[in-house]
Amino acid sequence: MKNLKLKSARALKDMSQEDLAKAVNVSRQTINAIEKGDYNPTINLCIAICKVLGVTLNDLFWNPEETEA
């Protein structure tokens, strides 16, 4: 599933994928893959992204619709 929350939070900070990638020490392709839903980042990468963007893990990576049984 696409991570539109990440893309939106990044845009609100006026950051490109490259800017965010440099800030968290990964490639731009990694950020792109996370946003497209093609890659599940490690918890450490999730935390680093959240710190840079000033949001919580829940804001970006928790989807209540996926956890409902």
N, CA, C and O atoms as a Tripos MOL2 file, in Angstrom:
@<TRIPOS>MOLECULE
protein
  276   275    69     0     0
PROTEIN
NO_CHARGES

@<TRIPOS>ATOM
      1 N           0.8420   -1.1770    0.0000 N.3       1 MET1
      2 CA          0.0000    0.0000    0.0000 C.3       1 MET1
      3 C           0.8910    1.2460    0.0000 C.2       1 MET1
      4 O           1.8740    1.3190    0.7370 O.2       1 MET1
      5 N           0.5350    2.2080   -0.8260 N.am      2 LYS2
      6 CA          1.3040    3.4450   -0.9070 C.3       2 LYS2
      7 C           1.2890    4.1770    0.4320 C.2       2 LYS2
      8 O           0.3020    4.1500    1.1670 O.2       2 LYS2
      9 N           2.4030    4.8260    0.7230 N.am      3 ASN3
     10 CA          2.4820    5.6120    1.9500 C.3       3 ASN3
     11 C           2.3220    7.0850    1.5970 C.2       3 ASN3
     12 O           3.2990    7.8300    1.5190 O.2       3 ASN3
     13 N           1.0750    7.4920    1.3850 N.am      4 LEU4
     14 CA          0.7860    8.8810    1.0500 C.3       4 LEU4
     15 C           1.0100    9.8010    2.2430 C.2       4 LEU4
     16 O           1.2420   10.9980    2.0730 O.2       4 LEU4
     17 N           0.9390    9.2410    3.4540 N.am      5 LYS5
     18 CA          1.1960   10.0460    4.6550 C.3       5 LYS5
     19 C           2.6390   10.5360    4.6660 C.2       5 LYS5
     20 O           2.9070   11.6870    5.0080 O.2       5 LYS5
     21 N           3.5570    9.6670    4.2940 N.am      6 LEU6
     22 CA          4.9650   10.0460    4.2460 C.3       6 LEU6
     23 C           5.1870   11.1070    3.1770 C.2       6 LEU6
     24 O           5.8610   12.1080    3.4220 O.2       6 LEU6
     25 N           4.6330   10.8950    2.0180 N.am      7 LYS7
     26 CA          4.7860   11.8560    0.9250 C.3       7 LYS7
     27 C           4.2310   13.2140    1.3260 C.2       7 LYS7
     28 O           4.8410   14.2470    1.0490 O.2       7 LYS7
     29 N           3.0800   13.2140    1.9760 N.am      8 SER8
     30 CA          2.4520   14.4580    2.4130 C.3       8 SER8
     31 C           3.2750   15.1640    3.4810 C.2       8 SER8
     32 O           3.4720   16.3780    3.4110 O.2       8 SER8
     33 N           3.7570   14.4160    4.4680 N.am      9 ALA9
     34 CA          4.5630   15.0020    5.5420 C.3       9 ALA9
     35 C           5.8600   15.5750    4.9820 C.2       9 ALA9
     36 O           6.3230   16.6250    5.4260 O.2       9 ALA9
     37 N           6.4320   14.8950    4.0250 N.am     10 ARG10
     38 CA          7.6540   15.3750    3.3800 C.3      10 ARG10
     39 C           7.3840   16.6730    2.6250 C.2      10 ARG10
     40 O           8.1740   17.6140    2.6860 O.2      10 ARG10
     41 N           6.2690   16.7110    1.9200 N.am     11 ALA11
     42 CA          5.9030   17.9100    1.1600 C.3      11 ALA11
     43 C           5.6350   19.0980    2.0860 C.2      11 ALA11
     44 O           5.9830   20.2340    1.7620 O.2      11 ALA11
     45 N           5.0170   18.8320    3.2360 N.am     12 LEU12
     46 CA          4.7450   19.9110    4.1970 C.3      12 LEU12
     47 C           6.0330   20.5460    4.7150 C.2      12 LEU12
     48 O           6.0500   21.7260    5.0650 O.2      12 LEU12
     49 N           7.1020   19.7680    4.7620 N.am     13 LYS13
     50 CA          8.4140   20.2810    5.1880 C.3      13 LYS13
     51 C           9.2050   20.8280    3.9970 C.2      13 LYS13
     52 O          10.3550   21.2420    4.1450 O.2      13 LYS13
     53 N           8.5760   20.8250    2.8080 N.am     14 ASP14
     54 CA          9.2020   21.2980    1.5790 C.3      14 ASP14
     55 C          10.5140   20.5540    1.3140 C.2      14 ASP14
     56 O          11.5290   21.1500    0.9520 O.2      14 ASP14
     57 N          10.4570   19.2350    1.5060 N.am     15 MET15
     58 CA         11.6310   18.3920    1.2890 C.3      15 MET15
     59 C          11.4040   17.4910    0.0790 C.2      15 MET15
     60 O          10.3190   16.9400   -0.1090 O.2      15 MET15
     61 N          12.4320   17.3530   -0.7230 N.am     16 SER16
     62 CA         12.3860   16.3850   -1.8210 C.3      16 SER16
     63 C          12.7120   15.0090   -1.2590 C.2      16 SER16
     64 O          13.1450   14.8830   -0.1140 O.2      16 SER16
     65 N          12.5020   13.9880   -2.0650 N.am     17 GLN17
     66 CA         12.9120   12.6510   -1.6490 C.3      17 GLN17
     67 C          14.4080   12.6320   -1.3730 C.2      17 GLN17
     68 O          14.8620   11.9920   -0.4240 O.2      17 GLN17
     69 N          15.1660   13.3280   -2.1940 N.am     18 GLU18
     70 CA         16.6210   13.3880   -2.0180 C.3      18 GLU18
     71 C          16.9930   14.0570   -0.7000 C.2      18 GLU18
     72 O          17.8880   13.5880    0.0030 O.2      18 GLU18
     73 N          16.3070   15.1560   -0.3590 N.am     19 ASP19
     74 CA         16.5680   15.8560    0.9090 C.3      19 ASP19
     75 C          16.3390   14.9320    2.1020 C.2      19 ASP19
     76 O          17.1650   14.8550    3.0110 O.2      19 ASP19
     77 N          15.2110   14.2370    2.0830 N.am     20 LEU20
     78 CA         14.8880   13.3340    3.1900 C.3      20 LEU20
     79 C          15.8780   12.1720    3.2420 C.2      20 LEU20
     80 O          16.3300   11.7760    4.3160 O.2      20 LEU20
     81 N          16.2050   11.6400    2.0840 N.am     21 ALA21
     82 CA         17.1570   10.5310    2.0290 C.3      21 ALA21
     83 C          18.4960   10.9170    2.6360 C.2      21 ALA21
     84 O          19.0680   10.1540    3.4150 O.2      21 ALA21
     85 N          18.9990   12.0870    2.2920 N.am     22 LYS22
     86 CA         20.2710   12.5510    2.8480 C.3      22 LYS22
     87 C          20.1650   12.7350    4.3630 C.2      22 LYS22
     88 O          21.0990   12.4150    5.0970 O.2      22 LYS22
     89 N          19.0320   13.2490    4.8240 N.am     23 ALA23
     90 CA         18.8440   13.5140    6.2540 C.3      23 ALA23
     91 C          18.8340   12.2290    7.0850 C.2      23 ALA23
     92 O          19.2180   12.2410    8.2540 O.2      23 ALA23
     93 N          18.3940   11.1200    6.4790 N.am     24 VAL24
     94 CA         18.3230    9.8520    7.2190 C.3      24 VAL24
     95 C          19.3490    8.8310    6.7220 C.2      24 VAL24
     96 O          19.3380    7.6700    7.1310 O.2      24 VAL24
     97 N          20.2350    9.2850    5.8340 N.am     25 ASN25
     98 CA         21.3630    8.4700    5.3890 C.3      25 ASN25
     99 C          20.9570    7.2100    4.6200 C.2      25 ASN25
    100 O          21.4790    6.1220    4.8620 O.2      25 ASN25
    101 N          20.0140    7.3800    3.6890 N.am     26 VAL26
    102 CA         19.6390    6.3050    2.7680 C.3      26 VAL26
    103 C          19.6070    6.8870    1.3580 C.2      26 VAL26
    104 O          19.8280    8.0840    1.1770 O.2      26 VAL26
    105 N          19.3380    6.0620    0.3780 N.am     27 SER27
    106 CA         19.2560    6.5500   -1.0030 C.3      27 SER27
    107 C          17.8700    7.1420   -1.2760 C.2      27 SER27
    108 O          16.8980    6.8480   -0.5800 O.2      27 SER27
    109 N          17.8150    7.9790   -2.3040 N.am     28 ARG28
    110 CA         16.5300    8.5270   -2.7230 C.3      28 ARG28
    111 C          15.6010    7.4020   -3.1550 C.2      28 ARG28
    112 O          14.3890    7.4730   -2.9510 O.2      28 ARG28
    113 N          16.1770    6.3660   -3.7520 N.am     29 GLN29
    114 CA         15.3800    5.2300   -4.2070 C.3      29 GLN29
    115 C          14.7020    4.5180   -3.0360 C.2      29 GLN29
    116 O          13.6030    3.9840   -3.1850 O.2      29 GLN29
    117 N          15.3540    4.5100   -1.8770 N.am     30 THR30
    118 CA         14.7420    3.9030   -0.6910 C.3      30 THR30
    119 C          13.5170    4.6800   -0.2670 C.2      30 THR30
    120 O          12.4760    4.0900    0.0200 O.2      30 THR30
    121 N          13.6270    6.0000   -0.2250 N.am     31 ILE31
    122 CA         12.4730    6.8400    0.1430 C.3      31 ILE31
    123 C          11.3550    6.6420   -0.8780 C.2      31 ILE31
    124 O          10.1860    6.5250   -0.5090 O.2      31 ILE31
    125 N          11.7100    6.6070   -2.1510 N.am     32 ASN32
    126 CA         10.7200    6.3870   -3.2000 C.3      32 ASN32
    127 C          10.0180    5.0420   -3.0180 C.2      32 ASN32
    128 O           8.7970    4.9540   -3.1540 O.2      32 ASN32
    129 N          10.7790    4.0040   -2.7140 N.am     33 ALA33
    130 CA         10.1990    2.6670   -2.5340 C.3      33 ALA33
    131 C           9.2690    2.6240   -1.3200 C.2      33 ALA33
    132 O           8.2370    1.9540   -1.3560 O.2      33 ALA33
    133 N           9.6260    3.3290   -0.2500 N.am     34 ILE34
    134 CA          8.7520    3.3890    0.9380 C.3      34 ILE34
    135 C           7.4400    4.0790    0.5640 C.2      34 ILE34
    136 O           6.3600    3.5960    0.9040 O.2      34 ILE34
    137 N           7.5400    5.2070   -0.1330 N.am     35 GLU35
    138 CA          6.3330    5.9470   -0.5220 C.3      35 GLU35
    139 C           5.4500    5.1310   -1.4650 C.2      35 GLU35
    140 O           4.2250    5.2300   -1.3990 O.2      35 GLU35
    141 N           6.0490    4.3380   -2.3290 N.am     36 LYS36
    142 CA          5.2890    3.5110   -3.2710 C.3      36 LYS36
    143 C           4.7380    2.2510   -2.6200 C.2      36 LYS36
    144 O           3.9030    1.5640   -3.2070 O.2      36 LYS36
    145 N           5.1980    1.9420   -1.4100 N.am     37 GLY37
    146 CA          4.7410    0.7340   -0.7380 C.3      37 GLY37
    147 C           5.4870   -0.5100   -1.1630 C.2      37 GLY37
    148 O           5.0320   -1.6260   -0.9110 O.2      37 GLY37
    149 N           6.6340   -0.3280   -1.8090 N.am     38 ASP38
    150 CA          7.4320   -1.4580   -2.2830 C.3      38 ASP38
    151 C           8.4800   -1.9080   -1.2710 C.2      38 ASP38
    152 O           9.1350   -2.9310   -1.4730 O.2      38 ASP38
    153 N           8.6470   -1.1520   -0.1810 N.am     39 TYR39
    154 CA          9.6920   -1.4690    0.7980 C.3      39 TYR39
    155 C           9.1850   -1.1360    2.1890 C.2      39 TYR39
    156 O           8.6490   -0.0520    2.4230 O.2      39 TYR39
    157 N           9.3560   -2.0770    3.1110 N.am     40 ASN40
    158 CA          9.0180   -1.8500    4.5130 C.3      40 ASN40
    159 C          10.2930   -1.5000    5.2610 C.2      40 ASN40
    160 O          11.1650   -2.3510    5.4340 O.2      40 ASN40
    161 N          10.4080   -0.2550    5.7050 N.am     41 PRO41
    162 CA         11.6410    0.1630    6.3720 C.3      41 PRO41
    163 C          11.7860   -0.4580    7.7600 C.2      41 PRO41
    164 O          10.8110   -0.8900    8.3750 O.2      41 PRO41
    165 N          13.0230   -0.4880    8.2300 N.am     42 THR42
    166 CA         13.2760   -0.9510    9.5930 C.3      42 THR42
    167 C          12.6860    0.0470   10.5740 C.2      42 THR42
    168 O          12.4030    1.1900   10.2160 O.2      42 THR42
    169 N          12.5030   -0.3850   11.8000 N.am     43 ILE43
    170 CA         11.9770    0.5230   12.8200 C.3      43 ILE43
    171 C          12.9330    1.6910   13.0370 C.2      43 ILE43
    172 O          12.4910    2.8160   13.2680 O.2      43 ILE43
    173 N          14.2380    1.4350   12.9640 N.am     44 ASN44
    174 CA         15.2040    2.5200   13.1330 C.3      44 ASN44
    175 C          15.0830    3.5590   12.0270 C.2      44 ASN44
    176 O          15.1970    4.7560   12.2930 O.2      44 ASN44
    177 N          14.8580    3.1280   10.8100 N.am     45 LEU45
    178 CA         14.6700    4.0690    9.7090 C.3      45 LEU45
    179 C          13.3530    4.8230    9.8780 C.2      45 LEU45
    180 O          13.2940    6.0270    9.6280 O.2      45 LEU45
    181 N          12.3070    4.1320   10.2970 N.am     46 CYS46
    182 CA         11.0270    4.7980   10.5560 C.3      46 CYS46
    183 C          11.1890    5.9060   11.5920 C.2      46 CYS46
    184 O          10.6760    7.0120   11.4180 O.2      46 CYS46
    185 N          11.9010    5.6030   12.6620 N.am     47 ILE47
    186 CA         12.1150    6.5830   13.7260 C.3      47 ILE47
    187 C          12.9170    7.7710   13.1950 C.2      47 ILE47
    188 O          12.5880    8.9210   13.4870 O.2      47 ILE47
    189 N          13.9580    7.5000   12.4250 N.am     48 ALA48
    190 CA         14.7760    8.5790   11.8630 C.3      48 ALA48
    191 C          13.9490    9.4790   10.9550 C.2      48 ALA48
    192 O          14.0700   10.7020   11.0180 O.2      48 ALA48
    193 N          13.1150    8.8880   10.1160 N.am     49 ILE49
    194 CA         12.2490    9.6630    9.2230 C.3      49 ILE49
    195 C          11.2980   10.5390   10.0380 C.2      49 ILE49
    196 O          11.1160   11.7190    9.7370 O.2      49 ILE49
    197 N          10.7050    9.9580   11.0570 N.am     50 CYS50
    198 CA          9.7660   10.7070   11.8970 C.3      50 CYS50
    199 C          10.4490   11.8790   12.5950 C.2      50 CYS50
    200 O           9.8800   12.9680   12.6790 O.2      50 CYS50
    201 N          11.6490   11.6660   13.0880 N.am     51 LYS51
    202 CA         12.3850   12.7480   13.7540 C.3      51 LYS51
    203 C          12.6500   13.8950   12.7940 C.2      51 LYS51
    204 O          12.4640   15.0600   13.1470 O.2      51 LYS51
    205 N          13.0830   13.5730   11.5850 N.am     52 VAL52
    206 CA         13.3750   14.6100   10.5940 C.3      52 VAL52
    207 C          12.1100   15.3720   10.2140 C.2      52 VAL52
    208 O          12.1410   16.5910   10.0480 O.2      52 VAL52
    209 N          11.0090   14.6600   10.0800 N.am     53 LEU53
    210 CA          9.7650   15.2960    9.6480 C.3      53 LEU53
    211 C           8.9510   15.8800   10.8050 C.2      53 LEU53
    212 O           7.9700   16.5890   10.5790 O.2      53 LEU53
    213 N           9.3550   15.5840   12.0360 N.am     54 GLY54
    214 CA          8.6530   16.1350   13.1920 C.3      54 GLY54
    215 C           7.2640   15.5520   13.3990 C.2      54 GLY54
    216 O           6.3310   16.2540   13.7860 O.2      54 GLY54
    217 N           7.1440   14.2500   13.1330 N.am     55 VAL55
    218 CA          5.8680   13.5550   13.3040 C.3      55 VAL55
    219 C           6.0960   12.2830   14.1150 C.2      55 VAL55
    220 O           7.2360   11.9280   14.4150 O.2      55 VAL55
    221 N           5.0110   11.6010   14.4670 N.am     56 THR56
    222 CA          5.1300   10.3600   15.2280 C.3      56 THR56
    223 C           5.0770    9.1510   14.2940 C.2      56 THR56
    224 O           4.6830    9.2570   13.1330 O.2      56 THR56
    225 N           5.4810    8.0120   14.8290 N.am     57 LEU57
    226 CA          5.3700    6.7680   14.0680 C.3      57 LEU57
    227 C           3.9260    6.5090   13.6540 C.2      57 LEU57
    228 O           3.6590    6.0900   12.5270 O.2      57 LEU57
    229 N           3.0030    6.7610   14.5730 N.am     58 ASN58
    230 CA          1.5870    6.5610   14.2530 C.3      58 ASN58
    231 C           1.1360    7.4590   13.1110 C.2      58 ASN58
    232 O           0.3330    7.0530   12.2710 O.2      58 ASN58
    233 N           1.6580    8.6850   13.0850 N.am     59 ASP59
    234 CA          1.2680    9.6210   12.0270 C.3      59 ASP59
    235 C           1.6050    9.0730   10.6440 C.2      59 ASP59
    236 O           0.8350    9.2490    9.7000 O.2      59 ASP59
    237 N           2.7460    8.4140   10.5220 N.am     60 LEU60
    238 CA          3.2120    7.9870    9.1990 C.3      60 LEU60
    239 C           3.0140    6.5190    8.8820 C.2      60 LEU60
    240 O           2.7560    6.1620    7.7320 O.2      60 LEU60
    241 N           3.1320    5.6680    9.8810 N.am     61 PHE61
    242 CA          3.2430    4.2500    9.5700 C.3      61 PHE61
    243 C           2.1390    3.3670   10.1330 C.2      61 PHE61
    244 O           2.1580    2.1590    9.9000 O.2      61 PHE61
    245 N           1.1910    3.9150   10.8550 N.am     62 TRP62
    246 CA          0.1320    3.0860   11.4040 C.3      62 TRP62
    247 C          -1.1400    3.3060   10.6030 C.2      62 TRP62
    248 O          -1.5760    4.4380   10.3960 O.2      62 TRP62
    249 N          -1.7190    2.2160   10.1600 N.am     63 ASN63
    250 CA         -2.9620    2.2730    9.4080 C.3      63 ASN63
    251 C          -3.9810    1.3930   10.1240 C.2      63 ASN63
    252 O          -3.9000    0.1670   10.0490 O.2      63 ASN63
    253 N          -4.9400    2.0090   10.8180 N.am     64 PRO64
    254 CA         -5.8940    1.2170   11.5990 C.3      64 PRO64
    255 C          -6.7040    0.2290   10.7540 C.2      64 PRO64
    256 O          -7.1480   -0.7990   11.2660 O.2      64 PRO64
    257 N          -6.9000    0.5270    9.4800 N.am     65 GLU65
    258 CA         -7.6660   -0.3730    8.6060 C.3      65 GLU65
    259 C          -6.9250   -1.6910    8.3810 C.2      65 GLU65
    260 O          -7.5600   -2.7230    8.1620 O.2      65 GLU65
    261 N          -5.6040   -1.6710    8.4300 N.am     66 GLU66
    262 CA         -4.8400   -2.8950    8.2310 C.3      66 GLU66
    263 C          -4.8110   -3.7780    9.4610 C.2      66 GLU66
    264 O          -4.5520   -4.9760    9.3460 O.2      66 GLU66
    265 N          -5.0720   -3.2170   10.6480 N.am     67 THR67
    266 CA         -4.9710   -3.9890   11.8780 C.3      67 THR67
    267 C          -6.3110   -4.5590   12.3150 C.2      67 THR67
    268 O          -6.3580   -5.3500   13.2570 O.2      67 THR67
    269 N          -7.3900   -4.1840   11.6620 N.am     68 GLU68
    270 CA         -8.6980   -4.7180   12.0370 C.3      68 GLU68
    271 C          -8.8180   -6.1560   11.5810 C.2      68 GLU68
    272 O          -8.4200   -6.5060   10.4700 O.2      68 GLU68
    273 N          -9.3680   -6.9810   12.4450 N.am     69 ALA69
    274 CA         -9.5200   -8.4050   12.0990 C.3      69 ALA69
    275 C         -10.8650   -8.6830   11.5030 C.2      69 ALA69
    276 O         -11.1620   -9.8260   11.1550 O.2      69 ALA69
@<TRIPOS>BOND
     1     1     2 1
     2     2     3 1
     3     3     4 2
     4     3     5 am
     5     5     6 1
     6     6     7 1
     7     7     8 2
     8     7     9 am
     9     9    10 1
    10    10    11 1
    11    11    12 2
    12    11    13 am
    13    13    14 1
    14    14    15 1
    15    15    16 2
    16    15    17 am
    17    17    18 1
    18    18    19 1
    19    19    20 2
    20    19    21 am
    21    21    22 1
    22    22    23 1
    23    23    24 2
    24    23    25 am
    25    25    26 1
    26    26    27 1
    27    27    28 2
    28    27    29 am
    29    29    30 1
    30    30    31 1
    31    31    32 2
    32    31    33 am
    33    33    34 1
    34    34    35 1
    35    35    36 2
    36    35    37 am
    37    37    38 1
    38    38    39 1
    39    39    40 2
    40    39    41 am
    41    41    42 1
    42    42    43 1
    43    43    44 2
    44    43    45 am
    45    45    46 1
    46    46    47 1
    47    47    48 2
    48    47    49 am
    49    49    50 1
    50    50    51 1
    51    51    52 2
    52    51    53 am
    53    53    54 1
    54    54    55 1
    55    55    56 2
    56    55    57 am
    57    57    58 1
    58    58    59 1
    59    59    60 2
    60    59    61 am
    61    61    62 1
    62    62    63 1
    63    63    64 2
    64    63    65 am
    65    65    66 1
    66    66    67 1
    67    67    68 2
    68    67    69 am
    69    69    70 1
    70    70    71 1
    71    71    72 2
    72    71    73 am
    73    73    74 1
    74    74    75 1
    75    75    76 2
    76    75    77 am
    77    77    78 1
    78    78    79 1
    79    79    80 2
    80    79    81 am
    81    81    82 1
    82    82    83 1
    83    83    84 2
    84    83    85 am
    85    85    86 1
    86    86    87 1
    87    87    88 2
    88    87    89 am
    89    89    90 1
    90    90    91 1
    91    91    92 2
    92    91    93 am
    93    93    94 1
    94    94    95 1
    95    95    96 2
    96    95    97 am
    97    97    98 1
    98    98    99 1
    99    99   100 2
   100    99   101 am
   101   101   102 1
   102   102   103 1
   103   103   104 2
   104   103   105 am
   105   105   106 1
   106   106   107 1
   107   107   108 2
   108   107   109 am
   109   109   110 1
   110   110   111 1
   111   111   112 2
   112   111   113 am
   113   113   114 1
   114   114   115 1
   115   115   116 2
   116   115   117 am
   117   117   118 1
   118   118   119 1
   119   119   120 2
   120   119   121 am
   121   121   122 1
   122   122   123 1
   123   123   124 2
   124   123   125 am
   125   125   126 1
   126   126   127 1
   127   127   128 2
   128   127   129 am
   129   129   130 1
   130   130   131 1
   131   131   132 2
   132   131   133 am
   133   133   134 1
   134   134   135 1
   135   135   136 2
   136   135   137 am
   137   137   138 1
   138   138   139 1
   139   139   140 2
   140   139   141 am
   141   141   142 1
   142   142   143 1
   143   143   144 2
   144   143   145 am
   145   145   146 1
   146   146   147 1
   147   147   148 2
   148   147   149 am
   149   149   150 1
   150   150   151 1
   151   151   152 2
   152   151   153 am
   153   153   154 1
   154   154   155 1
   155   155   156 2
   156   155   157 am
   157   157   158 1
   158   158   159 1
   159   159   160 2
   160   159   161 am
   161   161   162 1
   162   162   163 1
   163   163   164 2
   164   163   165 am
   165   165   166 1
   166   166   167 1
   167   167   168 2
   168   167   169 am
   169   169   170 1
   170   170   171 1
   171   171   172 2
   172   171   173 am
   173   173   174 1
   174   174   175 1
   175   175   176 2
   176   175   177 am
   177   177   178 1
   178   178   179 1
   179   179   180 2
   180   179   181 am
   181   181   182 1
   182   182   183 1
   183   183   184 2
   184   183   185 am
   185   185   186 1
   186   186   187 1
   187   187   188 2
   188   187   189 am
   189   189   190 1
   190   190   191 1
   191   191   192 2
   192   191   193 am
   193   193   194 1
   194   194   195 1
   195   195   196 2
   196   195   197 am
   197   197   198 1
   198   198   199 1
   199   199   200 2
   200   199   201 am
   201   201   202 1
   202   202   203 1
   203   203   204 2
   204   203   205 am
   205   205   206 1
   206   206   207 1
   207   207   208 2
   208   207   209 am
   209   209   210 1
   210   210   211 1
   211   211   212 2
   212   211   213 am
   213   213   214 1
   214   214   215 1
   215   215   216 2
   216   215   217 am
   217   217   218 1
   218   218   219 1
   219   219   220 2
   220   219   221 am
   221   221   222 1
   222   222   223 1
   223   223   224 2
   224   223   225 am
   225   225   226 1
   226   226   227 1
   227   227   228 2
   228   227   229 am
   229   229   230 1
   230   230   231 1
   231   231   232 2
   232   231   233 am
   233   233   234 1
   234   234   235 1
   235   235   236 2
   236   235   237 am
   237   237   238 1
   238   238   239 1
   239   239   240 2
   240   239   241 am
   241   241   242 1
   242   242   243 1
   243   243   244 2
   244   243   245 am
   245   245   246 1
   246   246   247 1
   247   247   248 2
   248   247   249 am
   249   249   250 1
   250   250   251 1
   251   251   252 2
   252   251   253 am
   253   253   254 1
   254   254   255 1
   255   255   256 2
   256   255   257 am
   257   257   258 1
   258   258   259 1
   259   259   260 2
   260   259   261 am
   261   261   262 1
   262   262   263 1
   263   263   264 2
   264   263   265 am
   265   265   266 1
   266   266   267 1
   267   267   268 2
   268   267   269 am
   269   269   270 1
   270   270   271 1
   271   271   272 2
   272   271   273 am
   273   273   274 1
   274   274   275 1
   275   275   276 2
@<TRIPOS>SUBSTRUCTURE
     1 MET1         2 RESIDUE 1 A MET
     2 LYS2         6 RESIDUE 1 A LYS
     3 ASN3        10 RESIDUE 1 A ASN
     4 LEU4        14 RESIDUE 1 A LEU
     5 LYS5        18 RESIDUE 1 A LYS
     6 LEU6        22 RESIDUE 1 A LEU
     7 LYS7        26 RESIDUE 1 A LYS
     8 SER8        30 RESIDUE 1 A SER
     9 ALA9        34 RESIDUE 1 A ALA
    10 ARG10       38 RESIDUE 1 A ARG
    11 ALA11       42 RESIDUE 1 A ALA
    12 LEU12       46 RESIDUE 1 A LEU
    13 LYS13       50 RESIDUE 1 A LYS
    14 ASP14       54 RESIDUE 1 A ASP
    15 MET15       58 RESIDUE 1 A MET
    16 SER16       62 RESIDUE 1 A SER
    17 GLN17       66 RESIDUE 1 A GLN
    18 GLU18       70 RESIDUE 1 A GLU
    19 ASP19       74 RESIDUE 1 A ASP
    20 LEU20       78 RESIDUE 1 A LEU
    21 ALA21       82 RESIDUE 1 A ALA
    22 LYS22       86 RESIDUE 1 A LYS
    23 ALA23       90 RESIDUE 1 A ALA
    24 VAL24       94 RESIDUE 1 A VAL
    25 ASN25       98 RESIDUE 1 A ASN
    26 VAL26      102 RESIDUE 1 A VAL
    27 SER27      106 RESIDUE 1 A SER
    28 ARG28      110 RESIDUE 1 A ARG
    29 GLN29      114 RESIDUE 1 A GLN
    30 THR30      118 RESIDUE 1 A THR
    31 ILE31      122 RESIDUE 1 A ILE
    32 ASN32      126 RESIDUE 1 A ASN
    33 ALA33      130 RESIDUE 1 A ALA
    34 ILE34      134 RESIDUE 1 A ILE
    35 GLU35      138 RESIDUE 1 A GLU
    36 LYS36      142 RESIDUE 1 A LYS
    37 GLY37      146 RESIDUE 1 A GLY
    38 ASP38      150 RESIDUE 1 A ASP
    39 TYR39      154 RESIDUE 1 A TYR
    40 ASN40      158 RESIDUE 1 A ASN
    41 PRO41      162 RESIDUE 1 A PRO
    42 THR42      166 RESIDUE 1 A THR
    43 ILE43      170 RESIDUE 1 A ILE
    44 ASN44      174 RESIDUE 1 A ASN
    45 LEU45      178 RESIDUE 1 A LEU
    46 CYS46      182 RESIDUE 1 A CYS
    47 ILE47      186 RESIDUE 1 A ILE
    48 ALA48      190 RESIDUE 1 A ALA
    49 ILE49      194 RESIDUE 1 A ILE
    50 CYS50      198 RESIDUE 1 A CYS
    51 LYS51      202 RESIDUE 1 A LYS
    52 VAL52      206 RESIDUE 1 A VAL
    53 LEU53      210 RESIDUE 1 A LEU
    54 GLY54      214 RESIDUE 1 A GLY
    55 VAL55      218 RESIDUE 1 A VAL
    56 THR56      222 RESIDUE 1 A THR
    57 LEU57      226 RESIDUE 1 A LEU
    58 ASN58      230 RESIDUE 1 A ASN
    59 ASP59      234 RESIDUE 1 A ASP
    60 LEU60      238 RESIDUE 1 A LEU
    61 PHE61      242 RESIDUE 1 A PHE
    62 TRP62      246 RESIDUE 1 A TRP
    63 ASN63      250 RESIDUE 1 A ASN
    64 PRO64      254 RESIDUE 1 A PRO
    65 GLU65      258 RESIDUE 1 A GLU
    66 GLU66      262 RESIDUE 1 A GLU
    67 THR67      266 RESIDUE 1 A THR
    68 GLU68      270 RESIDUE 1 A GLU
    69 ALA69      274 RESIDUE 1 A ALA
